[in-house]
Amino acid sequence: MAVSPPPRQALRGDLLDFTAAPVWGDTASTAVRYRPDHHLLVEGGRIVGARPAAEPLDPSWSVADHRGHLILPGFIDTHVHSPQLDVIASHGTALLDWLDTYTFPAERRYADPAEAEAGAARFLDALITHGTTSAVVFATVHKVSADKLFEAARARGMRLITGKVLMDRHAPDGLRDDVEQAERDCTDLIDRWHGVDRLAYAVTVRFAPTSTPEQLAMAGRLCTSRPGLYMQTHVAENVDEVKWVAQLFPEARSYLDVYARAGLMNARGVFAHGIWLDDTDRALLHDHQALIAHSPSSNLFLGSGLFGWRAAEAAGIPVAVASDVGGGTSLSIQRNLADAYKVQAMAGERLSAWTALHAATRGAALGLGLGDEIGSLEAGGVADVCVWDWAAGPVAQRRHEVAIALHEKVFAWMTLSDERNLAAAYVAGVPRHQRGAVSPC
Ligand SMILES: [Zn+2]
């Protein structure tokens, strides 16, 4: 797996990324940087610049000719569960039943090191073949499941943020830890992996109901034990869940307040869903600049609710997009963006392709404090880059041909494409996925 990128590599295609956050609803945004038929210059795994393809390159550059393809920064999936590939597309339940019926039994398998190792490889390879080069990932309660994910991400050169799940109550046998053992496991994993290559540890609270107040307090202490640690959890996903949290934590003002009281609010916090929040919650998220990982496919599939993206934006909260597989039904970020558009349409809002794609690239990177490393095609960043067919199949092809404005073309792409459009994926300049049609020359 230890592959070095070519020393100087030029990726030829239509480059698209963002230099600022697009204004909501603006389809002719100046935040979009579109450079058709350019060479993206990559040296030692980092982006060093871009030039029009018409300008000759000196022979020291090897060219990967993707002309006629769309080149984007690799997507960032800000909330996804590695063991849940095993339960994706499971029928007939809402969140709490879904956990009991499908998820918990599947997660129990990951106590086995061989299962955890195979699962980590399967999961990370699946991310890459869907065009996702960075992710914030829930492992399982088992230390080994996080250990194997870190190991596999390091072997692939990926930016990965993960941690073992904390869960010491309201979970079946084989899936509970306790405060002392959990703290030891987290500390060991942090010592071994946090800050190594492109890896970072996330203190990972599954959600408030599955941790005792003592465990939440321990998690809060852990967050400040080392610089740069992340915190990930779920909040306000489902109405029954919100009611349960209110019963379990009567002293808290709201679901989010449970986390605030435990010291879990910080700028490196990633909160999945955030559907059932009020203005005070939103102000709290804004004050801490914590990130909401909006998971539209999961929210629709589990019937959880419709996320108020405009309200979050108005409150100044960073919003990224996530697959939340296995509640979500696809690792494809485009499919999730297409679902996000439909969720907003239900509220009478029209999500632009620019706001959507920004949330899956530069916006997510900034929300994670990684804007200098990932999420754009800016010089200095790591060359996590994906190459996409503009259209696959006769319907998308026809739509692409008749589209005139750039937003029209990209919105149609976002709505009609998926992982089958992926021609190549580069992680730190190394081609980790290449389809037959692509021939480096
Ligand atoms: Zn989730």
PDB file of N, CA and C and ligand atoms in Angstrom, residues 79-81 84 98 138 206 234 237 272-273 295 298 324-325 327, ligand 1:
ATOM      1  N   HIS A  79     -19.956  12.546   8.318  1.00  0.00           N
ATOM      2  CA  HIS A  79     -20.608  11.664   9.301  1.00  0.00           C
ATOM      3  C   HIS A  79     -21.003  10.348   8.625  1.00  0.00           C
ATOM      4  N   VAL A  80     -20.313   9.280   8.996  1.00  0.00           N
ATOM      5  CA  VAL A  80     -20.585   7.975   8.386  1.00  0.00           C
ATOM      6  C   VAL A  80     -20.095   6.899   9.354  1.00  0.00           C
ATOM      7  N   HIS A  81     -20.755   5.749   9.324  1.00  0.00           N
ATOM      8  CA  HIS A  81     -20.455   4.655  10.262  1.00  0.00           C
ATOM      9  C   HIS A  81     -19.823   3.501   9.487  1.00  0.00           C
ATOM     10  N   GLN A  84     -21.535  -0.007   9.327  1.00  0.00           N
ATOM     11  CA  GLN A  84     -22.929  -0.062   8.890  1.00  0.00           C
ATOM     12  C   GLN A  84     -23.109  -0.301   7.392  1.00  0.00           C
ATOM     13  N   TRP A  98     -34.447   0.986  14.594  1.00  0.00           N
ATOM     14  CA  TRP A  98     -33.421   0.651  13.606  1.00  0.00           C
ATOM     15  C   TRP A  98     -32.103   0.289  14.293  1.00  0.00           C
ATOM     16  N   PHE A 138     -17.611   7.048  12.515  1.00  0.00           N
ATOM     17  CA  PHE A 138     -17.889   6.260  13.714  1.00  0.00           C
ATOM     18  C   PHE A 138     -17.394   4.839  13.493  1.00  0.00           C
ATOM     19  N   ARG A 206     -21.784   8.089  21.092  1.00  0.00           N
ATOM     20  CA  ARG A 206     -22.786   7.671  20.107  1.00  0.00           C
ATOM     21  C   ARG A 206     -23.948   8.655  20.094  1.00  0.00           C
ATOM     22  N   HIS A 234     -24.329  12.448  17.738  1.00  0.00           N
ATOM     23  CA  HIS A 234     -25.607  12.737  17.091  1.00  0.00           C
ATOM     24  C   HIS A 234     -26.396  13.692  17.990  1.00  0.00           C
ATOM     25  N   GLU A 237     -32.052  14.138  16.185  1.00  0.00           N
ATOM     26  CA  GLU A 237     -32.298  13.513  14.889  1.00  0.00           C
ATOM     27  C   GLU A 237     -33.772  13.196  14.713  1.00  0.00           C
ATOM     28  N   ALA A 272     -24.079  15.367  14.171  1.00  0.00           N
ATOM     29  CA  ALA A 272     -24.884  14.848  13.066  1.00  0.00           C
ATOM     30  C   ALA A 272     -26.349  15.226  13.263  1.00  0.00           C
ATOM     31  N   HIS A 273     -26.970  15.624  12.186  1.00  0.00           N
ATOM     32  CA  HIS A 273     -28.422  15.867  12.052  1.00  0.00           C
ATOM     33  C   HIS A 273     -28.853  17.252  12.532  1.00  0.00           C
ATOM     34  N   SER A 295     -27.421  15.139   7.064  1.00  0.00           N
ATOM     35  CA  SER A 295     -27.438  13.800   6.464  1.00  0.00           C
ATOM     36  C   SER A 295     -28.803  13.543   5.807  1.00  0.00           C
ATOM     37  N   SER A 298     -30.233   9.874   5.004  1.00  0.00           N
ATOM     38  CA  SER A 298     -30.615   9.189   6.239  1.00  0.00           C
ATOM     39  C   SER A 298     -31.896   9.780   6.820  1.00  0.00           C
ATOM     40  N   ASP A 324     -24.150   9.524   6.363  1.00  0.00           N
ATOM     41  CA  ASP A 324     -24.698   8.754   7.478  1.00  0.00           C
ATOM     42  C   ASP A 324     -25.085   7.329   7.093  1.00  0.00           C
ATOM     43  N   VAL A 325     -24.327   6.710   6.213  1.00  0.00           N
ATOM     44  CA  VAL A 325     -24.514   5.276   5.991  1.00  0.00           C
ATOM     45  C   VAL A 325     -24.222   4.560   7.306  1.00  0.00           C
ATOM     46  N   GLY A 327     -27.781   4.596   8.004  1.00  0.00           N
ATOM     47  CA  GLY A 327     -29.094   5.223   7.932  1.00  0.00           C
ATOM     48  C   GLY A 327     -29.308   5.815   6.561  1.00  0.00           C
TER      49      GLY A 327
HETATM   50 ZN    ZN B   1     -25.111   8.492  12.365  1.00  0.00          ZN
END
